[in-house]
Amino acid sequence: MNRAFYEMMYEYYSTQILFGHLKFGEKLPSIEHLCYKFQVAPQTARNTLYKLRNNGFIEISAGKKATVIYKSTNEEIKSYINNYYLKRVDSITDINEIAPSMINPILKKGYKYLEKEDMNILYNTILNTDPRDTYLSFTMGSAILEKLGNKLAMNLFNKIILFYKFPYFDGINYNFYSFMEDNDINVQDRKNYKDAIDNILKSCKNHKTDEFLKNYFIFEDILLEDIQKYIKYPNDKSKISNEQIPFIWNIYRDRPQKCYSVAEKIIGEIFYGTYKINSYLPSFKKMEEKYNVSFSTIRRTINLLGTLGIVKTIPRKGTKVSIENIDLDNFNNKVINKNIKLGYESLEILKLNALEMNELIFSKFSNDDFDNIKKKIISLDNKKSLDIIFAYLSSIILFSKSKFIKMVYTRYFALILWLYPINIIYEEKETIDINHILKILDKKDSNAFSNIMIKLLENVQDITKSVLQKKE
C-alpha cells in the first residue's frame, strides 16, 4: 500500500465531509474511480474507505458506493473551518511566502523527466477533476516529483498540502465559506483559475512539458492567492486564536520517529563536542530523562549508533563515544542505509533550491546575523564541506524569523547528521578556501555564496554516493 497516497486520500475525503462539500446521504466515487483519480491500487482505495468508515464518516455496503453518514449543520461546518484555519493563519501565511522558493526549483528539475505517457495520464486526470478542486495542486506536483525520485522532497510537498487541507472554492461561498462572508474570491479570480487549467490541459494534450510547468506555476500562484484570501485575517483581531498551530514536519512514524530523533540528537551532540571522542555517554536512566523516552527506546538507539560505528558499549563501564569501529560494512544495516539516503536527498534539495532560498534568507538577515555566521565558520575545529554546511544550516535555524524555514532546515540538519560518520573517515581531495567564503559573506552576495554551497553539497554527495554504491 502506498501510505503517502493513502494518507492524502483519507485527508481529502474527511476534509470534504467536515468542510461541508460532501453532505449526508451523498455518494463517494466507486473504487475504480478512486484508483483512477488518485493513481493507486484498489487495496489502497479500500483501506481509505475502511478508515473513513471506522471514523464515522461513511457507510459501506457490498456492491454499492460508499455513502456519507456524517451529519453537520451549516453553522457547525463554518465553526470547523474557522477553528482549523484561524489557528493556522500565521503558519499558512509564512508557508505562502517561503514555499515557492523552496519547492519550485525542485519542480523545475523534476518536470524534465516527464514523458508522453505521464502527460497523457495528467491530461485525463485533470480533465475529469472539478477545476475548483484544490487537490489538482497535489495531482500535478506529485506527478513531477515522482519522476525526480527524491522521496524526501515528495514527503515535504505532501505535508504542506495536508497542512493547507483542501479548501473548495465554489464561487458563491455557499458550501464553503470562512469567517468572512465575502472572502474576496471574485468572478475574475475564478476565470483566471479556469484559464490556467485550460492552458495546462492544452500543454498536456500537446506533450509540451515547458508549457505545462509554466502554466502549473501560474495555477499555483492563483491558488496561493485564493487560499490567502480565503483565510485572511478577520477585521476583528479578537477572533484569531492566540494558540497558533505550527507546521510540523515528521518523516517517521511513532516508535521509529522517537528512536531516530534521539539518535540524531546524540550524533549532533557528538559533532558539537558535547560528548567528546573517548568520553562516555550518560547512563541509560539519565538519557531516558534527558530525551524523555522509554528505556527500550534508549536501548534501540544505542544499538543503532553502535552499528553506525560511533559508540561502543563496554561491559561494566558504559557507552563510549568511539570512531574506531566506523566501517562501510556497517552501512549495510537497513535502517542506517535508509537514513543515509534521506540525508543524501536533503543535500539534493538544498542544492536544487540554493539560489532561490539563499536569496530569500540573505534578504532577511541582519548585519549581526552575517557576523555570527562568519564566527561559526571560523570557530569550526574541522573545516570540511560537511562542517561548513552544518555551520550554515545551524545559522539559518538560529537566526531565521520564519518558523517554517526553521522547521524544514532543522529536519535537513538532523537527516544530514547521519552522514557524519562518513565525513570522519573520508578525506576531501580539495582544500576549502575559508577566507573566500568569509569575503562573500561580507559582501552579502547570495548568488556567489549559493554557488560555493552547491559545490560543498556536491562534495558531500559524491562521498555519500560512493558509500551507497559500495553497499549495493
Coordinates of N, CA and C in Angstrom, one line a residue, residues 180-263:
M180 N -15.2 35.2 7.0 CA -15.7 36.4 6.3 C -16.8 35.9 5.3
E181 N -17.9 36.6 5.3 CA -19.0 36.2 4.4 C -18.5 36.4 2.9
D182 N -17.8 37.5 2.7 CA -17.2 37.7 1.4 C -15.7 37.6 1.5
N183 N -15.1 36.5 1.0 CA -13.7 36.3 1.2 C -12.9 36.8 0.0
D184 N -13.5 37.7 -0.8 CA -12.7 38.4 -1.9 C -12.3 37.4 -3.0
I185 N -12.8 36.2 -3.1 CA -12.6 35.4 -4.2 C -13.6 35.7 -5.3
N186 N -13.3 36.5 -6.3 CA -14.4 37.0 -7.1 C -14.4 36.3 -8.5
V187 N -15.3 36.8 -9.3 CA -15.5 36.1 -10.6 C -14.3 36.1 -11.5
Q188 N -13.5 37.2 -11.4 CA -12.3 37.3 -12.2 C -11.3 36.3 -11.8
D189 N -11.2 36.1 -10.4 CA -10.3 35.1 -9.9 C -10.6 33.7 -10.4
R190 N -11.9 33.4 -10.5 CA -12.4 32.1 -10.9 C -12.1 31.9 -12.4
K191 N -12.2 33.0 -13.2 CA -11.9 33.0 -14.6 C -10.4 32.7 -14.8
N192 N -9.6 33.4 -14.1 CA -8.1 33.2 -14.2 C -7.7 31.7 -13.8
Y193 N -8.5 31.2 -12.8 CA -8.2 29.8 -12.4 C -8.6 28.8 -13.5
K194 N -9.7 29.1 -14.1 CA -10.2 28.2 -15.2 C -9.3 28.3 -16.4
D195 N -8.8 29.5 -16.7 CA -7.9 29.8 -17.9 C -6.6 29.0 -17.7
A196 N -6.1 29.1 -16.4 CA -4.8 28.4 -16.1 C -5.0 26.9 -16.3
I197 N -6.1 26.3 -15.9 CA -6.3 24.9 -16.1 C -6.5 24.5 -17.5
D198 N -7.2 25.4 -18.3 CA -7.4 25.1 -19.7 C -6.0 25.1 -20.4
N199 N -5.1 26.0 -20.0 CA -3.8 26.0 -20.6 C -3.0 24.8 -20.2
I200 N -3.2 24.4 -19.0 CA -2.5 23.2 -18.5 C -2.9 22.0 -19.4
L201 N -4.2 21.9 -19.6 CA -4.8 20.8 -20.4 C -4.2 20.8 -21.8
K202 N -4.1 22.0 -22.4 CA -3.6 22.1 -23.7 C -2.1 21.6 -23.8
S203 N -1.3 22.0 -22.8 CA 0.1 21.6 -22.8 C 0.2 20.1 -22.6
C204 N -0.6 19.5 -21.8 CA -0.6 18.1 -21.6 C -1.0 17.3 -22.8
K205 N -2.0 17.8 -23.5 CA -2.5 17.2 -24.7 C -1.5 17.2 -25.8
N206 N -0.7 18.3 -25.8 CA 0.3 18.5 -26.9 C 1.7 18.1 -26.4
H207 N 1.8 17.5 -25.2 CA 3.0 17.0 -24.7 C 4.1 18.1 -24.6
K208 N 3.7 19.3 -24.3 CA 4.6 20.4 -24.1 C 5.0 20.6 -22.7
T209 N 6.1 20.0 -22.2 CA 6.4 20.0 -20.8 C 6.8 21.4 -20.3
D210 N 7.5 22.2 -21.1 CA 7.8 23.5 -20.7 C 6.6 24.3 -20.5
E211 N 5.6 24.2 -21.4 CA 4.4 25.0 -21.2 C 3.6 24.5 -20.0
F212 N 3.6 23.2 -19.8 CA 2.9 22.6 -18.6 C 3.5 23.2 -17.3
L213 N 4.8 23.2 -17.2 CA 5.4 23.8 -16.0 C 5.0 25.2 -15.8
K214 N 5.1 26.0 -16.9 CA 4.8 27.4 -16.8 C 3.4 27.7 -16.3
N215 N 2.5 26.9 -16.9 CA 1.0 27.1 -16.5 C 0.7 26.5 -15.2
Y216 N 1.5 25.5 -14.8 CA 1.3 25.0 -13.4 C 1.7 26.0 -12.4
F217 N 2.8 26.7 -12.6 CA 3.2 27.7 -11.7 C 2.2 28.9 -11.6
I218 N 1.6 29.2 -12.8 CA 0.5 30.2 -12.8 C -0.6 29.8 -12.0
F219 N -1.0 28.5 -12.2 CA -2.1 27.9 -11.4 C -1.8 28.0 -9.9
E220 N -0.6 27.6 -9.5 CA -0.2 27.7 -8.1 C -0.2 29.1 -7.5
D221 N 0.2 30.1 -8.3 CA 0.2 31.4 -7.8 C -1.2 31.9 -7.5
I222 N -2.1 31.5 -8.4 CA -3.6 31.9 -8.2 C -4.1 31.2 -7.0
L223 N -3.7 29.9 -6.9 CA -4.2 29.1 -5.7 C -3.8 29.6 -4.4
L224 N -2.5 30.0 -4.3 CA -1.9 30.5 -3.1 C -2.6 31.9 -2.7
E225 N -2.8 32.7 -3.7 CA -3.5 34.0 -3.5 C -5.0 33.7 -3.0
D226 N -5.6 32.8 -3.6 CA -7.0 32.5 -3.2 C -7.1 31.9 -1.8
I227 N -6.1 31.0 -1.4 CA -6.1 30.5 -0.1 C -5.8 31.6 0.9
Q228 N -4.9 32.5 0.6 CA -4.7 33.7 1.5 C -5.9 34.5 1.7
K229 N -6.7 34.7 0.6 CA -7.9 35.5 0.7 C -9.0 34.7 1.5
Y230 N -9.0 33.4 1.3 CA -9.9 32.5 1.9 C -9.8 32.5 3.5
I231 N -8.5 32.6 3.9 CA -8.3 32.5 5.4 C -7.7 33.8 5.9
K232 N -7.9 34.9 5.2 CA -7.3 36.2 5.6 C -7.7 36.6 7.0
Y233 N -6.9 37.4 7.6 CA -7.2 37.8 9.0 C -8.5 38.5 9.0
P234 N -9.4 38.2 9.9 CA -10.7 39.0 10.1 C -10.4 40.4 10.6
N235 N -11.3 41.3 10.3 CA -11.1 42.6 10.8 C -11.1 42.7 12.3
D236 N -11.8 41.8 12.9 CA -11.8 41.7 14.4 C -10.7 40.7 14.8
K237 N -9.6 41.3 15.3 CA -8.4 40.5 15.7 C -8.7 39.6 16.8
S238 N -9.7 39.9 17.6 CA -10.0 39.0 18.7 C -10.5 37.6 18.3
K239 N -10.9 37.5 17.0 CA -11.3 36.2 16.5 C -10.1 35.2 16.2
I240 N -8.9 35.8 16.2 CA -7.7 35.0 15.9 C -7.3 34.3 17.2
S241 N -7.1 33.0 17.1 CA -6.6 32.2 18.2 C -5.2 32.6 18.7
N242 N -5.0 32.7 20.0 CA -3.7 33.0 20.5 C -2.8 31.8 20.4
E243 N -3.4 30.6 20.3 CA -2.6 29.4 20.2 C -2.5 29.0 18.8
Q244 N -1.5 29.6 18.1 CA -1.3 29.3 16.7 C -0.6 28.0 16.5
I245 N -1.1 27.1 15.6 CA -0.5 25.8 15.4 C 0.6 25.8 14.4
P246 N 1.8 25.4 14.7 CA 2.9 25.5 13.7 C 2.8 24.3 12.7
F247 N 3.5 24.5 11.6 CA 3.7 23.4 10.6 C 4.8 22.5 11.2
I248 N 4.4 21.2 11.3 CA 5.3 20.2 11.9 C 5.7 19.2 10.7
W249 N 6.9 19.0 10.6 CA 7.4 18.0 9.5 C 8.0 16.8 10.2
N250 N 7.2 15.8 10.3 CA 7.6 14.5 10.8 C 7.7 13.5 9.6
I251 N 8.8 12.8 9.6 CA 9.0 11.9 8.4 C 8.7 10.4 8.8
Y252 N 9.1 10.1 10.0 CA 9.0 8.7 10.5 C 7.6 8.6 11.3
R253 N 7.3 7.4 11.5 CA 6.0 7.1 12.2 C 6.3 6.6 13.7
D254 N 5.6 7.2 14.6 CA 5.6 6.8 16.0 C 6.9 6.3 16.6
R255 N 7.0 5.0 16.9 CA 8.2 4.5 17.6 C 9.5 4.7 16.8
P256 N 9.6 4.5 15.5 CA 10.9 4.8 14.8 C 11.2 6.3 14.9
Q257 N 10.2 7.1 14.9 CA 10.4 8.6 15.0 C 11.2 8.9 16.3
K258 N 10.8 8.3 17.4 CA 11.4 8.6 18.7 C 12.9 8.1 18.7
C259 N 13.1 6.9 18.2 CA 14.4 6.3 18.2 C 15.4 7.1 17.3
Y260 N 14.9 7.4 16.1 CA 15.8 8.1 15.1 C 16.0 9.5 15.6
S261 N 15.0 10.1 16.2 CA 15.2 11.5 16.7 C 16.2 11.6 17.8
V262 N 16.2 10.6 18.8 CA 17.2 10.5 19.8 C 18.6 10.3 19.2
A263 N 18.6 9.4 18.2 CA 19.9 9.1 17.6 C 20.5 10.3 16.9

